[in-house]
Amino acid sequence: MRALRGLPVEHTPVWFMRQAGRSLSEYRAVRARANLFEIVRSPALAAEVTIAPVTRLGVDAAILFSDITVPLAAVGIELEIVPGVGPVIAQPFREPADLGRLRSFEPERDAPYVGDTVRLLVHELEVPVIGFAGGPFTLASYLIEGGPSKTHARTRALMYSHPDLFRDLLAALAGIALASLRAQALAGASALQLFDSWVGVLDPGSYSRNVLPATVSIFDGLRDLDVPTVYFGVGTGELLGRMGTAGSDAVGIDWRVPMEAARARLPSGLAVQGNLDPVVCLAPWDVVRERALRVLRQAGPAGHVFNLGHGVLPETDPETLRRLVDLVHGYGYGQGHLTEPLVRS
Ligand code: CP3
C-alpha cells in the first residue's frame, strides 16, 4: 500500500496478475471439481484458491479470485467462460435497445458471495487483499463482440458510428465497475485494480473522448474510500500519459514499455506496477533474474510494485515465480540508491 502511494518501502513489493490460475496445481485440483463460476460463487473455494499462491509463492498481496465478467453475469447477462477461449456472451450487444439489458448492479444483493469471500480473506490473511473490476472498454468489447477478439472491430465500429451510444454503454459499465469496487473495499479490500485490458487497441484521441470520462468517474467515485488504486491495460504505450490523468494512484505497465519510458510518459507522482514479460518466466533462471533486475533498476526505489506485464501463463513453473519473489524481496536499497541484490535463491 505504501509503494502504491509512492512512500518509502523496505523492499519492492510483488504480486502477479493471474497468480491464482492454472499454473498452480492447487488451482487445477479445485478446478477439476468445480467450474470457474462455481468457484467464484463459493466463498470457501474462492478463498482457498486466492490463498494458495500467497502460501506457495510468498507474494505480498492476494488478489480476490473472481473474473471481470462476474458482475455482468450477476445482472443477468447470459455468459459462459469457455476454457482456452475466454468469456462468451449468449446474445451480444448489437442494437441501441441492448443497452436496456444492462441494469444497475447492487453487489450485496446481486453477488453477495463476493463480499463474503473478501471478508473471509481479510480474516484469514496477513497480506493485503486486492479487489478488482473490469474496465468499461474491455467489458464493452466482450458484450459487443460476443467473446474474445483480436481486432475488437465491432466495438471500434460502434464507437466510430454511434459515439453517443458507445459512451452511454461505457458509462453504464463504469457504474457497474464502481459499484463492484466500492463493495469490495467496504468488505475489506486494501487496494483496487481496474483491468481495462484491451483498451490499448484505441488511438489516443478516441481513448480520451470515449473511454477516459467513464474511467475518471470510477476513480472519482472511489476517492472518499481512501483505498489505493491501480489502472491497468495491455499495449497502452501511446495512451499512458492520458491514462495517468484518470485518477488512479498507480498505472500498470505491460512489458512493451521500458519502465523508464513509462515513468517519463506518466504524470509525476504516480506509482508504477509491472512489468516483466510473462514469457520471460518460461526462460532459464539466469534470464529471468537478469530481466527482473532490469525492471527493478529502471523502475527505481520508490513507487513501484513488481508484477508481470500481463497475467501468469498457465505453463509457468510456480518455482520460477517463487524464486522471483525472493529475488525482488532481496533487492535492497541504501539511502535511496539501489545496492547489489542479496540473492537468496
Ligand atoms: O489470480 C488472479 O489474477 C485472480 C483471478 C482473475 C481471473 N480473471 C480468474 C480466471 C482475474 C483478476 C481475472 C480478470 C480477467 N478476466 C481479465 C483481466 C486480466 C487480463 O487477463 O487482462 C480478463 C480479460 C478476463 C476475461 C477472461 N476470463 C479470460 C481472457 C479468460 C481466459 C480463458 C482461458 O481459458 O484461457 C478467463 C477465464 C479465467 N479467469 C481463468 C482464471 C483463472 C482461467 C479459466 C479456467 O480456469 O477455466
Tab-separated table of C-alpha atoms and ligand atoms in Angstrom:
chain	number	residue	atom	x	y	z
A	1	MET	CA	0.000	0.000	0.000
A	2	ARG	CA	2.908	2.311	0.719
A	3	ALA	CA	4.505	1.568	-2.646
A	4	LEU	CA	1.233	2.339	-4.448
A	5	ARG	CA	1.219	5.691	-2.696
A	6	GLY	CA	4.861	6.392	-3.579
A	7	LEU	CA	6.026	6.193	0.052
A	8	PRO	CA	9.380	4.643	1.067
A	9	VAL	CA	9.397	0.850	1.486
A	10	GLU	CA	11.879	-1.688	2.883
A	11	HIS	CA	11.778	-3.659	-0.325
A	12	THR	CA	9.745	-3.529	-3.508
A	13	PRO	CA	6.523	-5.475	-3.001
A	14	VAL	CA	5.490	-8.110	-5.540
A	15	TRP	CA	2.375	-9.956	-6.673
A	16	PHE	CA	1.408	-11.489	-10.020
A	17	MET	CA	-1.658	-10.968	-12.156
A	18	ARG	CA	-3.371	-14.372	-12.547
A	19	GLN	CA	-1.283	-15.725	-9.667
A	20	ALA	CA	-4.306	-17.809	-8.671
A	21	GLY	CA	-4.730	-19.561	-12.004
A	22	ARG	CA	-3.881	-22.645	-13.959
A	23	SER	CA	-0.121	-22.527	-13.346
A	24	LEU	CA	-0.845	-23.746	-9.796
A	25	SER	CA	-1.646	-27.404	-9.104
A	26	GLU	CA	-3.703	-26.238	-6.104
A	27	TYR	CA	-5.956	-24.320	-8.508
A	28	ARG	CA	-6.178	-27.141	-11.041
A	29	ALA	CA	-7.228	-29.534	-8.273
A	30	VAL	CA	-10.113	-27.286	-7.206
A	31	ARG	CA	-10.979	-26.602	-10.844
A	32	ALA	CA	-11.284	-30.348	-11.501
A	33	ARG	CA	-14.235	-30.348	-9.067
A	34	ALA	CA	-15.881	-27.029	-9.936
A	35	ASN	CA	-16.069	-24.629	-12.874
A	36	LEU	CA	-14.923	-21.014	-12.691
A	37	PHE	CA	-18.305	-19.560	-11.696
A	38	GLU	CA	-18.904	-22.309	-9.135
A	39	ILE	CA	-15.582	-21.405	-7.502
A	40	VAL	CA	-16.379	-17.674	-7.552
A	41	ARG	CA	-19.850	-18.243	-6.035
A	42	SER	CA	-18.475	-20.375	-3.208
A	43	PRO	CA	-16.631	-18.167	-0.689
A	44	ALA	CA	-14.829	-21.209	0.776
A	45	LEU	CA	-13.496	-22.368	-2.613
A	46	ALA	CA	-12.746	-18.833	-3.843
A	47	ALA	CA	-10.838	-18.098	-0.640
A	48	GLU	CA	-8.921	-21.379	-0.914
A	49	VAL	CA	-7.670	-20.604	-4.445
A	50	THR	CA	-6.957	-16.962	-3.552
A	51	ILE	CA	-4.775	-18.017	-0.623
A	52	ALA	CA	-2.865	-20.800	-2.448
A	53	PRO	CA	-0.383	-18.508	-4.277
A	54	VAL	CA	0.231	-16.435	-1.136
A	55	THR	CA	1.341	-19.574	0.689
A	56	ARG	CA	3.169	-21.153	-2.224
A	57	LEU	CA	4.907	-18.099	-3.729
A	58	GLY	CA	5.271	-15.723	-0.775
A	59	VAL	CA	3.767	-12.762	-2.651
A	60	ASP	CA	2.935	-9.552	-0.761
A	61	ALA	CA	-0.730	-9.434	-1.741
A	62	ALA	CA	-3.633	-11.699	-2.563
A	63	ILE	CA	-5.927	-10.899	-5.473
A	64	LEU	CA	-9.526	-11.896	-4.997
A	65	PHE	CA	-10.393	-14.927	-7.087
A	66	SER	CA	-13.124	-13.817	-9.446
A	67	ASP	CA	-13.423	-12.721	-13.077
A	68	ILE	CA	-14.149	-9.393	-14.745
A	69	THR	CA	-17.371	-10.876	-16.154
A	70	VAL	CA	-18.844	-11.791	-12.747
A	71	PRO	CA	-20.854	-8.536	-12.291
A	72	LEU	CA	-22.247	-8.884	-15.843
A	73	ALA	CA	-23.486	-12.386	-15.087
A	74	ALA	CA	-24.879	-11.089	-11.790
A	75	VAL	CA	-27.065	-8.507	-13.579
A	76	GLY	CA	-28.464	-11.193	-15.845
A	77	ILE	CA	-26.214	-11.210	-18.923
A	78	GLU	CA	-26.044	-14.824	-20.034
A	79	LEU	CA	-22.390	-15.816	-20.432
A	80	GLU	CA	-20.018	-18.706	-20.168
A	81	ILE	CA	-16.245	-18.925	-19.662
A	82	VAL	CA	-15.020	-21.353	-22.308
A	83	PRO	CA	-11.701	-22.946	-21.263
A	84	GLY	CA	-8.873	-21.905	-23.587
A	85	VAL	CA	-11.104	-19.250	-25.186
A	86	GLY	CA	-12.488	-16.820	-22.605
A	87	PRO	CA	-15.862	-15.256	-21.860
A	88	VAL	CA	-18.572	-15.966	-24.454
A	89	ILE	CA	-21.814	-13.934	-24.365
A	90	ALA	CA	-25.009	-15.731	-25.470
A	91	GLN	CA	-26.639	-12.631	-27.006
A	92	PRO	CA	-24.078	-9.972	-27.952
A	93	PHE	CA	-24.999	-6.284	-27.872
A	94	ARG	CA	-25.862	-5.286	-31.447
A	95	GLU	CA	-28.676	-2.684	-31.221
A	96	PRO	CA	-29.307	0.506	-29.253
A	97	ALA	CA	-32.069	-1.317	-27.360
A	98	ASP	CA	-29.485	-3.762	-25.981
A	99	LEU	CA	-28.318	-1.043	-23.605
A	100	GLY	CA	-31.577	-1.608	-21.728
A	101	ARG	CA	-30.335	-5.098	-20.818
A	102	LEU	CA	-27.713	-3.585	-18.504
A	103	ARG	CA	-29.390	-2.821	-15.230
A	104	SER	CA	-27.545	-1.273	-12.328
A	105	PHE	CA	-25.501	-3.588	-10.151
A	106	GLU	CA	-26.174	-3.889	-6.431
A	107	PRO	CA	-23.269	-6.043	-5.218
A	108	GLU	CA	-24.607	-7.156	-1.837
A	109	ARG	CA	-27.909	-8.214	-3.432
A	110	ASP	CA	-26.763	-9.435	-6.874
A	111	ALA	CA	-23.415	-11.020	-5.911
A	112	PRO	CA	-23.265	-11.371	-2.103
A	113	TYR	CA	-20.632	-14.130	-2.421
A	114	VAL	CA	-18.011	-11.546	-3.496
A	115	GLY	CA	-18.251	-9.545	-0.277
A	116	ASP	CA	-18.395	-12.778	1.724
A	117	THR	CA	-15.180	-14.010	0.067
A	118	VAL	CA	-13.374	-10.713	0.696
A	119	ARG	CA	-14.416	-10.756	4.377
A	120	LEU	CA	-13.237	-14.358	4.730
A	121	LEU	CA	-9.880	-13.491	3.102
A	122	VAL	CA	-9.296	-10.418	5.245
A	123	HIS	CA	-9.928	-12.574	8.288
A	124	GLU	CA	-7.576	-15.355	7.162
A	125	LEU	CA	-4.706	-13.442	5.566
A	126	GLU	CA	-1.964	-11.198	6.877
A	127	VAL	CA	-1.177	-9.743	3.450
A	128	PRO	CA	-3.493	-7.167	1.852
A	129	VAL	CA	-6.325	-8.297	-0.412
A	130	ILE	CA	-6.596	-6.619	-3.805
A	131	GLY	CA	-10.096	-6.243	-5.209
A	132	PHE	CA	-10.708	-5.646	-8.912
A	133	ALA	CA	-13.164	-4.939	-11.684
A	134	GLY	CA	-13.143	-4.962	-15.476
A	135	GLY	CA	-12.719	-1.610	-17.171
A	136	PRO	CA	-15.520	-0.178	-19.314
A	137	PHE	CA	-13.833	-0.659	-22.707
A	138	THR	CA	-12.886	-4.289	-22.048
A	139	LEU	CA	-16.334	-5.214	-20.770
A	140	ALA	CA	-17.963	-3.375	-23.704
A	141	SER	CA	-15.776	-5.354	-26.078
A	142	TYR	CA	-16.891	-8.714	-24.646
A	143	LEU	CA	-20.540	-7.597	-24.810
A	144	ILE	CA	-20.313	-6.275	-28.379
A	145	GLU	CA	-18.040	-8.911	-29.912
A	146	GLY	CA	-19.794	-11.721	-28.038
A	147	GLY	CA	-16.429	-13.132	-26.988
A	148	PRO	CA	-12.692	-12.543	-27.217
A	149	SER	CA	-11.479	-10.656	-30.286
A	150	LYS	CA	-8.062	-9.786	-31.711
A	151	THR	CA	-9.185	-6.664	-33.563
A	152	HIS	CA	-12.168	-5.512	-31.460
A	153	ALA	CA	-13.555	-4.451	-34.856
A	154	ARG	CA	-17.261	-4.440	-33.982
A	155	THR	CA	-16.510	-2.495	-30.810
A	156	ARG	CA	-14.483	0.158	-32.599
A	157	ALA	CA	-17.027	0.298	-35.444
A	158	LEU	CA	-19.792	1.035	-32.926
A	159	MET	CA	-17.588	3.689	-31.301
A	160	TYR	CA	-16.998	5.446	-34.646
A	161	SER	CA	-20.575	5.053	-35.949
A	162	HIS	CA	-22.599	5.726	-32.788
A	163	PRO	CA	-20.313	7.594	-30.370
A	164	ASP	CA	-23.171	8.724	-28.114
A	165	LEU	CA	-24.488	5.202	-27.747
A	166	PHE	CA	-20.967	3.903	-27.158
A	167	ARG	CA	-20.343	6.457	-24.424
A	168	ASP	CA	-23.703	5.607	-22.801
A	169	LEU	CA	-22.695	1.938	-22.776
A	170	LEU	CA	-19.313	2.754	-21.228
A	171	ALA	CA	-20.964	4.995	-18.617
A	172	ALA	CA	-23.289	2.128	-17.644
A	173	LEU	CA	-20.347	-0.291	-17.416
A	174	ALA	CA	-18.363	2.239	-15.370
A	175	GLY	CA	-21.302	2.365	-12.936
A	176	ILE	CA	-21.153	-1.422	-12.601
A	177	ALA	CA	-17.369	-1.368	-12.068
A	178	LEU	CA	-17.626	1.397	-9.472
A	179	ALA	CA	-20.357	-0.392	-7.501
A	180	SER	CA	-18.330	-3.592	-7.584
A	181	LEU	CA	-15.082	-1.920	-6.468
A	182	ARG	CA	-16.785	0.042	-3.669
A	183	ALA	CA	-18.382	-3.114	-2.310
A	184	GLN	CA	-15.030	-4.942	-2.277
A	185	ALA	CA	-13.354	-2.035	-0.475
A	186	LEU	CA	-16.186	-1.845	2.066
A	187	ALA	CA	-15.792	-5.595	2.624
A	188	GLY	CA	-12.131	-5.001	3.485
A	189	ALA	CA	-10.064	-4.994	0.269
A	190	SER	CA	-6.901	-2.897	0.838
A	191	ALA	CA	-6.298	-1.898	-2.786
A	192	LEU	CA	-8.297	-1.970	-6.019
A	193	GLN	CA	-7.251	-2.637	-9.607
A	194	LEU	CA	-9.208	-1.698	-12.709
A	195	PHE	CA	-8.372	-4.124	-15.534
A	196	ASP	CA	-9.124	-2.359	-18.820
A	197	SER	CA	-7.012	-4.979	-20.521
A	198	TRP	CA	-7.879	-4.342	-24.182
A	199	VAL	CA	-8.068	-0.522	-24.200
A	200	GLY	CA	-4.661	-0.383	-25.929
A	201	VAL	CA	-6.329	-1.035	-29.308
A	202	LEU	CA	-7.529	2.585	-29.349
A	203	ASP	CA	-5.751	5.674	-30.646
A	204	PRO	CA	-5.176	8.389	-28.026
A	205	GLY	CA	-7.898	10.732	-29.306
A	206	SER	CA	-10.579	8.026	-29.319
A	207	TYR	CA	-9.446	6.952	-25.874
A	208	SER	CA	-9.692	10.479	-24.446
A	209	ARG	CA	-13.120	11.152	-25.957
A	210	ASN	CA	-14.793	7.813	-25.378
A	211	VAL	CA	-13.144	5.930	-22.510
A	212	LEU	CA	-11.395	8.417	-20.256
A	213	PRO	CA	-14.576	10.189	-18.977
A	214	ALA	CA	-16.150	6.896	-17.853
A	215	THR	CA	-12.853	5.852	-16.269
A	216	VAL	CA	-12.457	9.163	-14.430
A	217	SER	CA	-15.938	8.646	-12.978
A	218	ILE	CA	-14.784	5.331	-11.487
A	219	PHE	CA	-11.678	6.715	-9.747
A	220	ASP	CA	-13.605	9.846	-8.656
A	221	GLY	CA	-16.253	7.620	-7.148
A	222	LEU	CA	-13.671	5.735	-5.091
A	223	ARG	CA	-11.796	8.734	-3.710
A	224	ASP	CA	-13.696	9.046	-0.402
A	225	LEU	CA	-12.720	5.458	0.489
A	226	ASP	CA	-9.000	6.323	0.546
A	227	VAL	CA	-8.049	2.918	-0.889
A	228	PRO	CA	-5.070	2.951	-3.305
A	229	THR	CA	-5.913	2.134	-6.911
A	230	VAL	CA	-4.140	0.682	-9.956
A	231	TYR	CA	-5.244	1.195	-13.556
A	232	PHE	CA	-4.018	-1.491	-15.979
A	233	GLY	CA	-4.222	-2.222	-19.686
A	234	VAL	CA	-2.152	-4.044	-22.307
A	235	GLY	CA	-0.472	-2.344	-25.289
A	236	THR	CA	-1.074	1.081	-23.782
A	237	GLY	CA	2.279	2.685	-24.645
A	238	GLU	CA	0.683	5.522	-26.610
A	239	LEU	CA	-2.067	6.003	-24.010
A	240	LEU	CA	-0.035	6.108	-20.805
A	241	GLY	CA	0.100	9.901	-20.470
A	242	ARG	CA	-3.674	10.082	-20.722
A	243	MET	CA	-4.316	7.021	-18.548
A	244	GLY	CA	-2.221	8.751	-15.905
A	245	THR	CA	-4.847	11.512	-15.683
A	246	ALA	CA	-7.727	9.132	-14.901
A	247	GLY	CA	-7.249	9.498	-11.152
A	248	SER	CA	-5.603	6.235	-10.061
A	249	ASP	CA	-2.612	6.108	-7.692
A	250	ALA	CA	-0.671	3.719	-9.920
A	251	VAL	CA	-0.667	2.595	-13.523
A	252	GLY	CA	0.050	-0.979	-14.571
A	253	ILE	CA	2.636	-1.171	-17.373
A	254	ASP	CA	2.884	-4.056	-19.812
A	255	TRP	CA	6.248	-5.434	-20.951
A	256	ARG	CA	6.404	-3.440	-24.197
A	257	VAL	CA	7.275	-0.167	-22.468
A	258	PRO	CA	10.564	0.106	-20.542
A	259	MET	CA	9.870	1.330	-17.009
A	260	GLU	CA	11.955	4.465	-17.542
A	261	ALA	CA	9.888	5.378	-20.586
A	262	ALA	CA	6.663	4.647	-18.689
A	263	ARG	CA	7.731	6.960	-15.855
A	264	ALA	CA	8.559	9.685	-18.385
A	265	ARG	CA	5.125	9.377	-20.024
A	266	LEU	CA	3.125	9.397	-16.792
A	267	PRO	CA	2.377	12.496	-14.734
A	268	SER	CA	4.957	12.724	-11.952
A	269	GLY	CA	3.997	11.278	-8.584
A	270	LEU	CA	2.139	8.274	-9.960
A	271	ALA	CA	3.360	4.825	-8.940
A	272	VAL	CA	4.011	2.095	-11.498
A	273	GLN	CA	3.251	-1.611	-11.414
A	274	GLY	CA	4.846	-4.258	-13.592
A	275	ASN	CA	6.354	-5.121	-15.967
A	276	LEU	CA	8.307	-8.329	-16.607
A	277	ASP	CA	7.235	-10.084	-19.816
A	278	PRO	CA	5.270	-13.153	-18.604
A	279	VAL	CA	7.009	-15.188	-21.315
A	280	VAL	CA	10.392	-14.460	-19.682
A	281	CYS	CA	9.252	-16.791	-16.879
A	282	LEU	CA	9.471	-19.677	-19.366
A	283	ALA	CA	13.198	-18.964	-19.977
A	284	PRO	CA	16.154	-20.252	-17.896
A	285	TRP	CA	16.534	-18.711	-14.433
A	286	ASP	CA	19.568	-16.574	-15.353
A	287	VAL	CA	17.463	-14.814	-17.984
A	288	VAL	CA	14.540	-14.342	-15.581
A	289	ARG	CA	16.908	-12.897	-12.998
A	290	GLU	CA	18.628	-10.536	-15.413
A	291	ARG	CA	15.327	-9.270	-16.817
A	292	ALA	CA	13.744	-8.848	-13.387
A	293	LEU	CA	16.750	-6.862	-12.131
A	294	ARG	CA	16.453	-4.628	-15.176
A	295	VAL	CA	12.817	-3.888	-14.272
A	296	LEU	CA	13.795	-3.115	-10.664
A	297	ARG	CA	16.662	-0.853	-11.702
A	298	GLN	CA	14.575	1.039	-14.233
A	299	ALA	CA	11.539	1.476	-12.009
A	300	GLY	CA	13.693	2.908	-9.216
A	301	PRO	CA	13.342	2.600	-5.462
A	302	ALA	CA	10.019	4.351	-4.808
A	303	GLY	CA	6.503	3.942	-6.104
A	304	HIS	CA	6.980	0.552	-7.729
A	305	VAL	CA	5.027	-2.661	-7.255
A	306	PHE	CA	6.759	-5.510	-9.069
A	307	ASN	CA	4.488	-7.600	-11.278
A	308	LEU	CA	4.417	-9.173	-14.717
A	309	GLY	CA	3.363	-7.112	-17.718
A	310	HIS	CA	0.243	-9.327	-18.023
A	311	GLY	CA	-1.074	-12.492	-16.424
A	312	VAL	CA	0.945	-15.580	-15.461
A	313	LEU	CA	0.878	-18.070	-18.344
A	314	PRO	CA	-0.612	-21.473	-17.423
A	315	GLU	CA	2.621	-23.253	-18.414
A	316	THR	CA	4.733	-21.226	-15.942
A	317	ASP	CA	6.611	-23.234	-13.309
A	318	PRO	CA	5.471	-21.861	-9.901
A	319	GLU	CA	9.044	-22.442	-8.661
A	320	THR	CA	10.221	-19.683	-11.032
A	321	LEU	CA	7.643	-17.303	-9.552
A	322	ARG	CA	8.707	-18.231	-6.024
A	323	ARG	CA	12.364	-17.513	-6.832
A	324	LEU	CA	11.305	-14.251	-8.446
A	325	VAL	CA	9.551	-13.193	-5.234
A	326	ASP	CA	12.739	-13.948	-3.273
A	327	LEU	CA	14.817	-12.007	-5.779
A	328	VAL	CA	12.583	-8.921	-5.559
A	329	HIS	CA	12.492	-9.103	-1.766
A	330	GLY	CA	16.260	-9.451	-1.580
A	331	TYR	CA	16.882	-6.419	-3.697
A	332	GLY	CA	17.799	-3.845	-1.072
A	333	TYR	CA	18.054	-0.123	-1.031
A	334	GLY	CA	20.682	2.009	0.661
A	335	GLN	CA	19.920	5.693	1.181
A	336	GLY	CA	17.605	5.721	-1.756
A	337	HIS	CA	20.121	4.076	-4.085
A	338	LEU	CA	19.848	0.508	-5.293
A	339	THR	CA	22.515	-1.734	-3.867
A	340	GLU	CA	23.527	-5.138	-5.181
A	341	PRO	CA	20.786	-7.728	-4.770
A	342	LEU	CA	21.028	-10.062	-1.782
A	343	VAL	CA	20.326	-13.158	-3.771
A	344	ARG	CA	18.801	-15.887	-1.649
A	345	SER	CA	17.824	-18.242	-4.421
B	1	CP3	O1	-5.163	-14.641	-9.905
B	1	CP3	C1	-5.833	-13.705	-10.375
B	1	CP3	O2	-5.301	-12.823	-11.105
B	1	CP3	C2	-7.282	-13.533	-9.953
B	1	CP3	C3	-8.283	-14.052	-10.766
B	1	CP3	C4	-8.688	-13.469	-12.126
B	1	CP3	C5	-9.315	-14.273	-13.103
B	1	CP3	N1	-9.696	-13.469	-14.142
B	1	CP3	C6	-9.567	-15.713	-12.995
B	1	CP3	C7	-9.661	-16.500	-14.230
B	1	CP3	C8	-8.636	-12.175	-12.619
B	1	CP3	C9	-8.018	-10.927	-11.989
B	1	CP3	C10	-9.287	-12.182	-13.894
B	1	CP3	C11	-9.508	-10.976	-14.714
B	1	CP3	C12	-9.799	-11.121	-16.149
B	1	CP3	N2	-10.651	-11.996	-16.759
B	1	CP3	C13	-9.303	-10.238	-17.124
B	1	CP3	C14	-8.404	-9.072	-16.856
B	1	CP3	C15	-6.992	-9.510	-16.721
B	1	CP3	C16	-6.354	-9.878	-18.031
B	1	CP3	O3	-6.017	-11.040	-18.216
B	1	CP3	O4	-6.153	-8.957	-18.826
B	1	CP3	C17	-9.828	-10.645	-18.366
B	1	CP3	C18	-9.556	-10.009	-19.718
B	1	CP3	C19	-10.688	-11.749	-18.122
B	1	CP3	C20	-11.509	-12.493	-19.102
B	1	CP3	C21	-11.098	-13.916	-19.098
B	1	CP3	N3	-11.510	-14.835	-18.149
B	1	CP3	C22	-10.175	-14.567	-19.964
B	1	CP3	C23	-9.487	-13.942	-21.150
B	1	CP3	C24	-10.040	-15.904	-19.507
B	1	CP3	C25	-9.098	-16.981	-20.026
B	1	CP3	C26	-9.757	-18.069	-20.783
B	1	CP3	C27	-8.841	-19.271	-20.933
B	1	CP3	O5	-9.256	-20.351	-20.530
B	1	CP3	O6	-7.706	-19.100	-21.424
B	1	CP3	C28	-10.885	-16.043	-18.378
B	1	CP3	C29	-11.042	-17.223	-17.537
B	1	CP3	C30	-10.304	-17.193	-16.252
B	1	CP3	N4	-10.447	-16.208	-15.315
B	1	CP3	C31	-9.383	-18.181	-15.762
B	1	CP3	C32	-8.996	-17.748	-14.476
B	1	CP3	C33	-8.086	-18.469	-13.527
B	1	CP3	C34	-8.920	-19.452	-16.457
B	1	CP3	C35	-10.009	-20.359	-16.884
B	1	CP3	C36	-10.391	-21.561	-16.049
B	1	CP3	O7	-9.832	-21.915	-15.012
B	1	CP3	O8	-11.351	-22.184	-16.518
